């Protein structure tokens, strides 16, 4: 990649990062292209040159946000910290997101997530499930996950939870419960160990 292409990609990333920050804080409708341009230190024309419309920018921001969340999850899974610390980090990350995401942006993410054949479903199958498998295998090897629990049962439980949360009547209520649901999921499987 030459210098021009690198600068172009960095500028696009800056726009997506700025849009993510503003959408997380204020929602989608209240944020204007001019505010995103100001936050990203670019012109509105530059945003339209990259994304053509606010709708496309919202969609690409959604993809960027999901990819970033998966990368963060991957870093936790591949870190050298003990299993309980990985679980705490995952719960902390979920809590942080739940506390800082604007309801409207969250609803958009969940609505996109519930569409058939969507991007999140693809990421879930290709990346998240293998990471969960690795996480629970590590937990079993370190003595924190019951070795008698089958991988199939754990994955079935994850899928059941995911499928339920994707229902519109559910995802509209789930955001304030994110930390509790995550705690129940992990400590229900692991049995919370004394600190």
Backbone as JSON Lines, residues from 0, in Angstrom:
{"i":0,"aa":"X","n":[0.85,-1.18,0.0],"ca":[0.0,0.0,0.0],"c":[0.89,1.24,0.0]}
{"i":1,"aa":"X","n":[0.66,2.12,-0.96],"ca":[1.48,3.33,-1.04],"c":[1.01,4.37,-0.02]}
{"i":2,"aa":"X","n":[1.77,5.46,0.08],"ca":[1.48,6.49,1.08],"c":[0.11,7.11,0.91]}
{"i":3,"aa":"X","n":[-0.3,7.35,-0.34],"ca":[-1.61,7.94,-0.61],"c":[-2.72,7.01,-0.11]}
{"i":4,"aa":"X","n":[-2.59,5.73,-0.45],"ca":[-3.61,4.75,-0.04],"c":[-3.66,4.62,1.49]}
{"i":5,"aa":"X","n":[-2.48,4.65,2.13],"ca":[-2.43,4.58,3.59],"c":[-3.15,5.78,4.22]}
{"i":6,"aa":"X","n":[-2.88,6.98,3.68],"ca":[-3.53,8.19,4.21],"c":[-5.05,8.12,3.99]}
{"i":7,"aa":"X","n":[-5.45,7.61,2.84],"ca":[-6.87,7.48,2.52],"c":[-7.55,6.51,3.51]}
{"i":8,"aa":"X","n":[-6.91,5.37,3.76],"ca":[-7.47,4.39,4.7],"c":[-7.51,4.96,6.12]}
{"i":9,"aa":"X","n":[-6.48,5.71,6.5],"ca":[-6.46,6.31,7.84],"c":[-7.58,7.34,7.99]}
{"i":10,"aa":"X","n":[-7.8,8.12,6.94],"ca":[-8.86,9.13,6.97],"c":[-10.22,8.44,7.1]}
{"i":11,"aa":"X","n":[-10.42,7.37,6.36],"ca":[-11.68,6.62,6.44],"c":[-11.87,6.06,7.85]}
{"i":12,"aa":"X","n":[-10.79,5.52,8.42],"ca":[-10.86,4.99,9.79],"c":[-11.2,6.11,10.78]}
{"i":13,"aa":"X","n":[-10.59,7.28,10.6],"ca":[-10.87,8.42,11.49],"c":[-12.35,8.81,11.43]}
{"i":14,"aa":"X","n":[-12.92,8.79,10.23],"ca":[-14.34,9.12,10.06],"c":[-15.2,8.07,10.77]}
{"i":15,"aa":"X","n":[-14.89,6.8,10.56],"ca":[-15.67,5.73,11.19],"c":[-15.54,5.79,12.71]}
{"i":16,"aa":"X","n":[-14.36,6.08,13.2],"ca":[-14.15,6.19,14.65],"c":[-14.94,7.36,15.21]}
{"i":17,"aa":"X","n":[-14.9,8.5,14.52],"ca":[-15.65,9.68,14.95],"c":[-17.14,9.4,14.95]}
{"i":18,"aa":"X","n":[-17.63,8.76,13.89],"ca":[-19.05,8.42,13.81],"c":[-19.45,7.47,14.94]}
{"i":19,"aa":"X","n":[-18.6,6.49,15.21],"ca":[-18.88,5.55,16.3],"c":[-19.01,6.27,17.63]}
{"i":20,"aa":"X","n":[-18.06,7.13,17.93],"ca":[-18.09,7.88,19.19],"c":[-19.36,8.72,19.31]}
{"i":21,"aa":"X","n":[-19.7,9.43,18.24],"ca":[-20.87,10.3,18.28],"c":[-22.18,9.51,18.32]}
{"i":22,"aa":"X","n":[-22.26,8.43,17.54],"ca":[-23.47,7.6,17.57],"c":[-23.65,6.93,18.93]}
{"i":23,"aa":"X","n":[-22.54,6.5,19.53],"ca":[-22.6,5.87,20.85],"c":[-23.12,6.87,21.89]}
{"i":24,"aa":"X","n":[-22.7,8.12,21.75],"ca":[-23.07,9.13,22.75],"c":[-24.44,9.76,22.51]}
{"i":25,"aa":"X","n":[-24.77,10.04,21.23],"ca":[-25.97,10.82,20.93],"c":[-27.03,10.08,20.12]}
{"i":26,"aa":"X","n":[-26.74,8.86,19.69],"ca":[-27.67,8.17,18.8],"c":[-27.39,8.53,17.36]}
{"i":27,"aa":"X","n":[-28.21,8.04,16.47],"ca":[-27.96,8.23,15.04],"c":[-28.62,9.49,14.5]}
{"i":28,"aa":"X","n":[-29.88,9.69,14.83],"ca":[-30.65,10.78,14.23],"c":[-30.13,12.17,14.6]}
{"i":29,"aa":"X","n":[-29.67,12.32,15.83],"ca":[-29.25,13.65,16.3],"c":[-27.86,14.05,15.81]}
{"i":30,"aa":"X","n":[-27.11,13.12,15.25],"ca":[-25.75,13.41,14.81],"c":[-25.76,13.78,13.33]}
{"i":31,"aa":"X","n":[-25.18,14.91,13.03],"ca":[-25.14,15.37,11.64],"c":[-23.79,15.02,11.0]}
{"i":32,"aa":"X","n":[-23.77,15.05,9.68],"ca":[-22.53,14.83,8.94],"c":[-21.51,15.91,9.31]}
{"i":33,"aa":"X","n":[-21.98,17.13,9.51],"ca":[-21.04,18.21,9.87],"c":[-20.39,17.95,11.23]}
{"i":34,"aa":"X","n":[-21.14,17.38,12.18],"ca":[-20.55,17.05,13.49],"c":[-19.51,15.93,13.36]}
{"i":35,"aa":"X","n":[-19.82,14.94,12.53],"ca":[-18.87,13.85,12.31],"c":[-17.61,14.4,11.63]}
{"i":36,"aa":"X","n":[-17.8,15.27,10.65],"ca":[-16.66,15.87,9.94],"c":[-15.77,16.64,10.92]}
{"i":37,"aa":"X","n":[-16.4,17.4,11.79],"ca":[-15.64,18.18,12.78],"c":[-14.87,17.24,13.72]}
{"i":38,"aa":"X","n":[-15.53,16.2,14.22],"ca":[-14.89,15.23,15.13],"c":[-13.72,14.52,14.45]}
{"i":39,"aa":"X","n":[-13.86,14.24,13.14],"ca":[-12.83,13.5,12.4],"c":[-11.78,14.43,11.78]}
{"i":40,"aa":"X","n":[-11.98,15.74,11.91],"ca":[-11.07,16.74,11.32],"c":[-10.97,16.58,9.8]}
{"i":41,"aa":"X","n":[-12.13,16.41,9.17],"ca":[-12.22,16.35,7.71],"c":[-13.38,17.22,7.28]}
{"i":42,"aa":"X","n":[-13.52,17.42,5.98],"ca":[-14.65,18.19,5.47],"c":[-15.85,17.27,5.25]}
{"i":43,"aa":"X","n":[-17.03,17.87,5.18],"ca":[-18.24,17.09,4.88],"c":[-18.12,16.45,3.5]}
{"i":44,"aa":"X","n":[-17.51,17.17,2.57],"ca":[-17.32,16.65,1.21],"c":[-16.5,15.36,1.26]}
{"i":45,"aa":"X","n":[-15.48,15.34,2.1],"ca":[-14.65,14.13,2.23],"c":[-15.51,12.95,2.68]}
{"i":46,"aa":"X","n":[-16.39,13.19,3.65],"ca":[-17.26,12.1,4.12],"c":[-18.14,11.6,2.98]}
{"i":47,"aa":"X","n":[-18.72,12.53,2.22],"ca":[-19.57,12.11,1.09],"c":[-18.76,11.42,0.0]}
{"i":48,"aa":"X","n":[-17.5,11.83,-0.19],"ca":[-16.65,11.15,-1.17],"c":[-16.38,9.7,-0.76]}
{"i":49,"aa":"X","n":[-16.25,9.46,0.53],"ca":[-15.97,8.11,1.02],"c":[-17.24,7.26,1.14]}
{"i":50,"aa":"X","n":[-18.34,7.86,1.56],"ca":[-19.52,7.08,1.93],"c":[-20.79,7.38,1.13]}
{"i":51,"aa":"X","n":[-20.8,8.47,0.38],"ca":[-21.9,8.91,-0.49],"c":[-23.13,9.42,0.25]}
{"i":52,"aa":"X","n":[-23.49,8.81,1.38],"ca":[-24.69,9.24,2.11],"c":[-24.53,8.93,3.59]}
{"i":53,"aa":"X","n":[-25.37,9.56,4.4],"ca":[-25.35,9.27,5.83],"c":[-25.77,7.82,6.07]}
{"i":54,"aa":"X","n":[-26.73,7.34,5.29],"ca":[-27.17,5.96,5.42],"c":[-26.0,4.98,5.23]}
{"i":55,"aa":"X","n":[-25.19,5.19,4.2],"ca":[-24.02,4.32,3.96],"c":[-23.0,4.45,5.09]}
{"i":56,"aa":"X","n":[-22.84,5.68,5.59],"ca":[-21.91,5.89,6.71],"c":[-22.39,5.15,7.95]}
{"i":57,"aa":"X","n":[-23.69,5.19,8.23],"ca":[-24.24,4.47,9.38],"c":[-23.98,2.98,9.23]}
{"i":58,"aa":"X","n":[-24.25,2.46,8.04],"ca":[-24.03,1.03,7.8],"c":[-22.56,0.65,7.97]}
{"i":59,"aa":"X","n":[-21.66,1.44,7.39],"ca":[-20.22,1.15,7.51],"c":[-19.73,1.31,8.95]}
{"i":60,"aa":"X","n":[-20.33,2.25,9.69],"ca":[-19.98,2.42,11.11],"c":[-20.4,1.19,11.9]}
{"i":61,"aa":"X","n":[-21.56,0.65,11.58],"ca":[-22.04,-0.58,12.2],"c":[-21.04,-1.71,11.95]}
{"i":62,"aa":"X","n":[-20.59,-1.88,10.71],"ca":[-19.61,-2.93,10.37],"c":[-18.29,-2.7,11.11]}
{"i":63,"aa":"X","n":[-17.86,-1.45,11.14],"ca":[-16.62,-1.08,11.84],"c":[-16.73,-1.41,13.33]}
{"i":64,"aa":"X","n":[-17.85,-1.05,13.94],"ca":[-18.08,-1.3,15.36],"c":[-18.06,-2.79,15.67]}
{"i":65,"aa":"X","n":[-18.73,-3.58,14.85],"ca":[-18.79,-5.03,15.07],"c":[-17.39,-5.64,14.91]}
{"i":66,"aa":"X","n":[-16.67,-5.25,13.86],"ca":[-15.31,-5.77,13.66],"c":[-14.4,-5.41,14.83]}
{"i":67,"aa":"X","n":[-14.54,-4.2,15.33],"ca":[-13.73,-3.76,16.47],"c":[-14.06,-4.58,17.72]}
{"i":68,"aa":"X","n":[-15.35,-4.82,17.95],"ca":[-15.78,-5.62,19.11],"c":[-15.23,-7.04,19.02]}
{"i":69,"aa":"X","n":[-15.24,-7.61,17.82],"ca":[-14.71,-8.96,17.63],"c":[-13.2,-8.98,17.85]}
{"i":70,"aa":"X","n":[-12.51,-7.96,17.37],"ca":[-11.06,-7.86,17.58],"c":[-10.73,-7.75,19.07]}
{"i":71,"aa":"X","n":[-11.5,-6.94,19.79],"ca":[-11.3,-6.81,21.24],"c":[-11.53,-8.15,21.95]}
{"i":72,"aa":"X","n":[-12.58,-8.87,21.55],"ca":[-12.89,-10.18,22.12],"c":[-11.75,-11.16,21.81]}
{"i":73,"aa":"X","n":[-11.27,-11.12,20.59],"ca":[-10.17,-12.0,20.18],"c":[-8.92,-11.75,21.01]}
{"i":74,"aa":"X","n":[-8.62,-10.47,21.28],"ca":[-7.45,-10.13,22.09],"c":[-7.57,-10.71,23.5]}
{"i":75,"aa":"X","n":[-8.77,-10.66,24.06],"ca":[-8.98,-11.23,25.4],"c":[-8.77,-12.74,25.34]}
{"i":76,"aa":"X","n":[-9.36,-13.4,24.35],"ca":[-9.25,-14.86,24.23],"c":[-7.8,-15.29,24.08]}
{"i":77,"aa":"X","n":[-7.03,-14.58,23.27],"ca":[-5.64,-14.97,23.0],"c":[-4.63,-14.42,24.01]}
{"i":78,"aa":"X","n":[-5.11,-13.67,25.0],"ca":[-4.18,-13.13,26.0],"c":[-3.69,-14.27,26.9]}
{"i":79,"aa":"X","n":[-2.58,-14.01,27.58],"ca":[-1.97,-15.02,28.45],"c":[-2.48,-14.97,29.88]}
{"i":80,"aa":"X","n":[-3.57,-14.26,30.12],"ca":[-4.09,-14.15,31.49],"c":[-4.9,-15.39,31.85]}
{"i":81,"aa":"X","n":[-5.01,-15.71,33.13],"ca":[-5.78,-16.89,33.56],"c":[-7.26,-16.76,33.17]}
{"i":82,"aa":"X","n":[-7.91,-17.88,33.07],"ca":[-9.32,-17.95,32.65],"c":[-10.23,-17.0,33.44]}
{"i":83,"aa":"X","n":[-10.16,-16.96,34.78],"ca":[-11.07,-16.06,35.51],"c":[-10.88,-14.59,35.12]}
{"i":84,"aa":"X","n":[-9.63,-14.21,34.83],"ca":[-9.36,-12.82,34.44],"c":[-9.93,-12.53,33.05]}
{"i":85,"aa":"X","n":[-9.9,-13.53,32.18],"ca":[-10.52,-13.35,30.85],"c":[-12.02,-13.12,31.01]}
{"i":86,"aa":"X","n":[-12.66,-13.91,31.86],"ca":[-14.09,-13.76,32.09],"c":[-14.41,-12.38,32.66]}
{"i":87,"aa":"X","n":[-13.62,-11.95,33.65],"ca":[-13.83,-10.62,34.23],"c":[-13.7,-9.54,33.18]}
{"i":88,"aa":"X","n":[-12.71,-9.67,32.3],"ca":[-12.49,-8.67,31.25],"c":[-13.66,-8.65,30.28]}
{"i":89,"aa":"X","n":[-14.16,-9.82,29.9],"ca":[-15.3,-9.89,28.99],"c":[-16.52,-9.23,29.64]}
{"i":90,"aa":"X","n":[-16.76,-9.53,30.92],"ca":[-17.9,-8.94,31.63],"c":[-17.71,-7.43,31.75]}
{"i":91,"aa":"X","n":[-16.49,-6.98,32.08],"ca":[-16.23,-5.55,32.19],"c":[-16.49,-4.86,30.85]}
{"i":92,"aa":"X","n":[-16.01,-5.46,29.76],"ca":[-16.21,-4.87,28.43],"c":[-17.69,-4.76,28.09]}
{"i":93,"aa":"X","n":[-18.45,-5.81,28.4],"ca":[-19.9,-5.8,28.15],"c":[-20.57,-4.7,28.98]}
{"i":94,"aa":"X","n":[-20.15,-4.58,30.24],"ca":[-20.72,-3.56,31.12],"c":[-20.41,-2.16,30.6]}
{"i":95,"aa":"X","n":[-19.16,-1.95,30.19],"ca":[-18.76,-0.65,29.66],"c":[-19.58,-0.27,28.44]}
{"i":96,"aa":"X","n":[-19.74,-1.21,27.52],"ca":[-20.53,-0.94,26.32],"c":[-21.97,-0.63,26.71]}
{"i":97,"aa":"X","n":[-22.54,-1.44,27.59],"ca":[-23.93,-1.24,28.0],"c":[-24.13,0.12,28.66]}
{"i":98,"aa":"X","n":[-23.14,0.57,29.42],"ca":[-23.26,1.85,30.11],"c":[-23.03,3.05,29.2]}
{"i":99,"aa":"X","n":[-22.37,2.83,28.06],"ca":[-21.99,3.98,27.23],"c":[-22.62,4.0,25.84]}
{"i":100,"aa":"X","n":[-23.4,3.02,25.51],"ca":[-24.0,3.0,24.18],"c":[-25.36,3.69,24.21]}
{"i":101,"aa":"X","n":[-25.6,4.54,23.25],"ca":[-26.89,5.22,23.16],"c":[-27.95,4.21,22.74]}
{"i":102,"aa":"X","n":[-29.11,4.31,23.35],"ca":[-30.2,3.36,23.1],"c":[-30.53,3.24,21.62]}
{"i":103,"aa":"X","n":[-30.56,4.36,20.91],"ca":[-30.91,4.34,19.48],"c":[-29.87,3.58,18.66]}
{"i":104,"aa":"X","n":[-28.59,3.8,18.97],"ca":[-27.52,3.09,18.26],"c":[-27.6,1.6,18.58]}
{"i":105,"aa":"X","n":[-27.85,1.27,19.83],"ca":[-28.0,-0.12,20.23],"c":[-29.16,-0.78,19.48]}
{"i":106,"aa":"X","n":[-30.3,-0.09,19.41],"ca":[-31.46,-0.64,18.7],"c":[-31.13,-0.88,17.23]}
{"i":107,"aa":"X","n":[-30.38,0.04,16.62],"ca":[-29.97,-0.14,15.23],"c":[-29.1,-1.39,15.09]}
{"i":108,"aa":"X","n":[-28.13,-1.54,15.98],"ca":[-27.25,-2.71,15.94],"c":[-28.06,-4.0,16.05]}
{"i":109,"aa":"X","n":[-29.0,-4.02,16.98],"ca":[-29.78,-5.23,17.19],"c":[-30.72,-5.51,16.02]}
{"i":110,"aa":"X","n":[-31.28,-4.46,15.45],"ca":[-32.18,-4.64,14.29],"c":[-31.38,-5.22,13.12]}
{"i":111,"aa":"X","n":[-30.18,-4.68,12.89],"ca":[-29.31,-5.21,11.84],"c":[-28.91,-6.65,12.16]}
{"i":112,"aa":"X","n":[-28.69,-6.91,13.43],"ca":[-28.27,-8.23,13.88],"c":[-29.35,-9.27,13.68]}
{"i":113,"aa":"X","n":[-30.61,-8.86,13.67],"ca":[-31.7,-9.83,13.58],"c":[-32.07,-10.19,12.14]}
{"i":114,"aa":"X","n":[-31.51,-9.49,11.17],"ca":[-31.81,-9.79,9.76],"c":[-31.16,-11.12,9.36]}
{"i":115,"aa":"X","n":[-31.86,-11.87,8.55],"ca":[-31.33,-13.16,8.1],"c":[-30.1,-12.94,7.22]}
{"i":116,"aa":"X","n":[-29.12,-13.82,7.34],"ca":[-27.93,-13.76,6.5],"c":[-27.11,-12.5,6.7]}
{"i":117,"aa":"X","n":[-27.17,-11.92,7.88],"ca":[-26.5,-10.65,8.11],"c":[-25.03,-10.81,8.47]}
{"i":118,"aa":"X","n":[-24.37,-9.68,8.54],"ca":[-22.93,-9.62,8.81],"c":[-22.6,-10.21,10.18]}
{"i":119,"aa":"X","n":[-23.38,-9.88,11.2],"ca":[-23.09,-10.37,12.55],"c":[-23.22,-11.89,12.61]}
{"i":120,"aa":"X","n":[-24.22,-12.43,11.94],"ca":[-24.38,-13.88,11.92],"c":[-23.15,-14.55,11.31]}
{"i":121,"aa":"X","n":[-22.64,-13.96,10.25],"ca":[-21.44,-14.48,9.58],"c":[-20.24,-14.44,10.54]}
{"i":122,"aa":"X","n":[-20.05,-13.31,11.21],"ca":[-18.96,-13.15,12.17],"c":[-19.14,-14.13,13.33]}
{"i":123,"aa":"X","n":[-20.38,-14.28,13.78],"ca":[-20.7,-15.19,14.89],"c":[-20.25,-16.61,14.54]}
{"i":124,"aa":"X","n":[-20.6,-17.06,13.35],"ca":[-20.26,-18.43,12.94],"c":[-18.76,-18.59,12.69]}
{"i":125,"aa":"X","n":[-18.16,-17.62,11.99],"ca":[-16.76,-17.75,11.58],"c":[-15.76,-17.45,12.69]}
{"i":126,"aa":"X","n":[-16.1,-16.54,13.59],"ca":[-15.1,-16.1,14.57],"c":[-15.53,-16.32,16.02]}
{"i":127,"aa":"X","n":[-16.73,-15.87,16.37],"ca":[-17.13,-15.88,17.78],"c":[-17.24,-17.3,18.32]}
{"i":128,"aa":"X","n":[-17.9,-18.19,17.58],"ca":[-18.03,-19.57,18.05],"c":[-16.67,-20.23,18.24]}
{"i":129,"aa":"X","n":[-15.74,-20.13,17.27],"ca":[-14.41,-20.72,17.52],"c":[-13.71,-20.1,18.74]}
{"i":130,"aa":"X","n":[-13.89,-18.79,18.97],"ca":[-13.27,-18.16,20.14],"c":[-13.9,-18.69,21.43]}
{"i":131,"aa":"X","n":[-15.23,-18.84,21.44],"ca":[-15.88,-19.41,22.61],"c":[-15.39,-20.83,22.87]}
{"i":132,"aa":"X","n":[-15.26,-21.61,21.8],"ca":[-14.76,-22.99,21.96],"c":[-13.38,-22.97,22.63]}
{"i":133,"aa":"X","n":[-12.51,-22.07,22.14],"ca":[-11.17,-21.98,22.7],"c":[-11.23,-21.52,24.16]}
{"i":134,"aa":"X","n":[-12.08,-20.52,24.44],"ca":[-12.2,-19.99,25.8],"c":[-12.62,-21.1,26.77]}
{"i":135,"aa":"X","n":[-13.63,-21.86,26.4],"ca":[-14.11,-22.9,27.32],"c":[-13.16,-24.09,27.4]}
{"i":136,"aa":"X","n":[-12.46,-24.37,26.34],"ca":[-11.43,-25.43,26.4],"c":[-10.32,-25.01,27.36]}
{"i":137,"aa":"X","n":[-9.91,-23.73,27.26],"ca":[-8.91,-23.2,28.21],"c":[-9.44,-23.29,29.64]}
{"i":138,"aa":"X","n":[-10.71,-22.94,29.82],"ca":[-11.33,-23.0,31.15],"c":[-11.35,-24.4,31.71]}
{"i":139,"aa":"X","n":[-11.63,-25.38,30.86],"ca":[-11.6,-26.78,31.3],"c":[-10.18,-27.2,31.66]}
{"i":140,"aa":"X","n":[-9.22,-26.84,30.79],"ca":[-7.81,-27.2,31.04],"c":[-7.26,-26.59,32.32]}
{"i":141,"aa":"X","n":[-7.75,-25.4,32.67],"ca":[-7.28,-24.72,33.88],"c":[-8.12,-25.07,35.11]}
{"i":142,"aa":"X","n":[-9.14,-25.92,34.93],"ca":[-9.94,-26.38,36.05],"c":[-11.05,-25.44,36.49]}
{"i":143,"aa":"X","n":[-11.44,-24.51,35.62],"ca":[-12.49,-23.55,35.97],"c":[-13.85,-23.89,35.36]}
{"i":144,"aa":"X","n":[-13.87,-24.69,34.32],"ca":[-15.12,-25.1,33.69],"c":[-15.28,-26.59,33.94]}
{"i":145,"aa":"X","n":[-16.46,-26.96,34.33],"ca":[-16.77,-28.37,34.6],"c":[-16.41,-29.21,33.38]}
{"i":146,"aa":"X","n":[-15.46,-30.15,33.54],"ca":[-15.03,-30.96,32.39],"c":[-16.13,-31.89,31.88]}
{"i":147,"aa":"X","n":[-17.18,-32.1,32.66],"ca":[-18.28,-32.95,32.23],"c":[-19.27,-32.23,31.31]}
{"i":148,"aa":"X","n":[-19.17,-30.88,31.25],"ca":[-20.05,-30.14,30.35],"c":[-19.57,-30.34,28.91]}
{"i":149,"aa":"X","n":[-20.48,-30.74,28.05],"ca":[-20.09,-30.95,26.65],"c":[-20.01,-29.61,25.93]}
{"i":150,"aa":"X","n":[-19.12,-29.57,24.96],"ca":[-19.01,-28.38,24.12],"c":[-20.33,-28.12,23.42]}
{"i":151,"aa":"X","n":[-21.02,-29.18,22.99],"ca":[-22.3,-29.04,22.3],"c":[-23.32,-28.34,23.19]}
{"i":152,"aa":"X","n":[-23.37,-28.7,24.47],"ca":[-24.33,-28.09,25.4],"c":[-24.03,-26.6,25.59]}
{"i":153,"aa":"X","n":[-22.74,-26.27,25.75],"ca":[-22.35,-24.87,25.93],"c":[-22.71,-24.07,24.68]}
{"i":154,"aa":"X","n":[-22.38,-24.6,23.5],"ca":[-22.67,-23.89,22.25],"c":[-24.18,-23.78,22.01]}
{"i":155,"aa":"X","n":[-24.92,-24.8,22.39],"ca":[-26.37,-24.75,22.28],"c":[-26.92,-23.62,23.15]}
{"i":156,"aa":"X","n":[-26.4,-23.5,24.36],"ca":[-26.84,-22.46,25.28],"c":[-26.52,-21.07,24.71]}
{"i":157,"aa":"X","n":[-25.32,-20.91,24.15],"ca":[-24.93,-19.63,23.55],"c":[-25.87,-19.28,22.41]}
{"i":158,"aa":"X","n":[-26.14,-20.25,21.54],"ca":[-27.03,-20.01,20.4],"c":[-28.44,-19.68,20.87]}
{"i":159,"aa":"X","n":[-28.92,-20.4,21.85],"ca":[-30.26,-20.15,22.38],"c":[-30.35,-18.72,22.92]}
{"i":160,"aa":"X","n":[-29.36,-18.3,23.68],"ca":[-29.33,-16.95,24.22],"c":[-29.28,-15.92,23.1]}
{"i":161,"aa":"X","n":[-28.4,-16.15,22.12],"ca":[-28.26,-15.23,20.98],"c":[-29.58,-15.12,20.21]}
{"i":162,"aa":"X","n":[-30.18,-16.25,19.91],"ca":[-31.43,-16.24,19.14],"c":[-32.55,-15.53,19.9]}
{"i":163,"aa":"X","n":[-32.61,-15.72,21.19],"ca":[-33.64,-15.07,22.0],"c":[-33.43,-13.56,22.06]}
{"i":164,"aa":"X","n":[-32.19,-13.15,22.26],"ca":[-31.88,-11.72,22.37],"c":[-32.13,-10.99,21.04]}
{"i":165,"aa":"X","n":[-32.09,-11.69,19.92],"ca":[-32.32,-11.07,18.62],"c":[-33.79,-10.73,18.37]}
{"i":166,"aa":"X","n":[-34.7,-11.24,19.18],"ca":[-36.11,-10.92,19.01],"c":[-36.35,-9.47,19.41]}
{"i":167,"aa":"X","n":[-37.09,-8.75,18.58],"ca":[-37.27,-7.31,18.81],"c":[-37.88,-7.0,20.17]}
{"i":168,"aa":"X","n":[-38.83,-7.8,20.61],"ca":[-39.45,-7.55,21.92],"c":[-38.46,-7.75,23.06]}
{"i":169,"aa":"X","n":[-37.41,-8.52,22.82],"ca":[-36.41,-8.79,23.85],"c":[-35.29,-7.77,23.79]}
{"i":170,"aa":"X","n":[-34.72,-7.54,22.6],"ca":[-33.54,-6.65,22.55],"c":[-33.87,-5.23,22.94]}
{"i":171,"aa":"X","n":[-35.15,-4.85,22.89],"ca":[-35.51,-3.5,23.34],"c":[-35.41,-3.37,24.85]}
{"i":172,"aa":"X","n":[-35.38,-4.49,25.57],"ca":[-35.33,-4.45,27.03],"c":[-34.01,-4.91,27.62]}
{"i":173,"aa":"X","n":[-33.14,-5.49,26.8],"ca":[-31.99,-6.22,27.34],"c":[-30.8,-5.33,27.74]}
{"i":174,"aa":"X","n":[-30.66,-4.15,27.16],"ca":[-29.47,-3.33,27.4],"c":[-29.17,-3.1,28.89]}
{"i":175,"aa":"X","n":[-30.14,-2.71,29.72],"ca":[-29.82,-2.5,31.14],"c":[-29.46,-3.8,31.88]}
{"i":176,"aa":"X","n":[-29.77,-4.94,31.28],"ca":[-29.51,-6.23,31.93],"c":[-28.23,-6.9,31.44]}
{"i":177,"aa":"X","n":[-27.48,-6.23,30.57],"ca":[-26.32,-6.84,29.93],"c":[-25.33,-7.43,30.92]}
{"i":178,"aa":"X","n":[-24.96,-6.67,31.94],"ca":[-23.97,-7.18,32.91],"c":[-24.51,-8.39,33.65]}
{"i":179,"aa":"X","n":[-25.77,-8.32,34.09],"ca":[-26.36,-9.44,34.81],"c":[-26.43,-10.69,33.94]}
{"i":180,"aa":"X","n":[-26.86,-10.53,32.7],"ca":[-26.97,-11.68,31.79],"c":[-25.59,-12.3,31.56]}
{"i":181,"aa":"X","n":[-24.59,-11.45,31.37],"ca":[-23.23,-11.95,31.16],"c":[-22.72,-12.68,32.39]}
{"i":182,"aa":"X","n":[-22.98,-12.12,33.58],"ca":[-22.58,-12.78,34.83],"c":[-23.26,-14.13,34.97]}
{"i":183,"aa":"X","n":[-24.56,-14.18,34.73],"ca":[-25.29,-15.45,34.84],"c":[-24.72,-16.47,33.87]}
{"i":184,"aa":"X","n":[-24.46,-16.01,32.65],"ca":[-23.92,-16.93,31.64],"c":[-22.58,-17.53,32.09]}
{"i":185,"aa":"X","n":[-21.62,-16.67,32.4],"ca":[-20.29,-17.18,32.72],"c":[-20.22,-17.86,34.07]}
{"i":186,"aa":"X","n":[-20.78,-17.26,35.09],"ca":[-20.65,-17.86,36.41],"c":[-21.62,-19.02,36.6]}
{"i":187,"aa":"X","n":[-22.66,-19.07,35.79],"ca":[-23.53,-20.23,35.78],"c":[-22.81,-21.46,35.24]}
{"i":188,"aa":"X","n":[-21.92,-21.25,34.31],"ca":[-21.13,-22.34,33.73],"c":[-19.93,-22.66,34.62]}
{"i":189,"aa":"X","n":[-19.29,-21.62,35.12],"ca":[-18.02,-21.8,35.82],"c":[-18.19,-22.03,37.32]}
{"i":190,"aa":"X","n":[-19.21,-21.47,37.89],"ca":[-19.26,-21.44,39.35],"c":[-18.28,-20.39,39.81]}
{"i":191,"aa":"X","n":[-18.76,-19.3,40.36],"ca":[-17.88,-18.19,40.71],"c":[-16.87,-18.62,41.77]}
{"i":192,"aa":"X","n":[-15.62,-18.41,41.47],"ca":[-14.54,-18.78,42.4],"c":[-14.26,-17.62,43.34]}
{"i":193,"aa":"X","n":[-13.78,-17.95,44.52],"ca":[-13.41,-16.89,45.48],"c":[-12.24,-16.12,44.92]}
{"i":194,"aa":"X","n":[-12.24,-14.85,45.21],"ca":[-11.18,-13.97,44.7],"c":[-9.86,-14.31,45.35]}
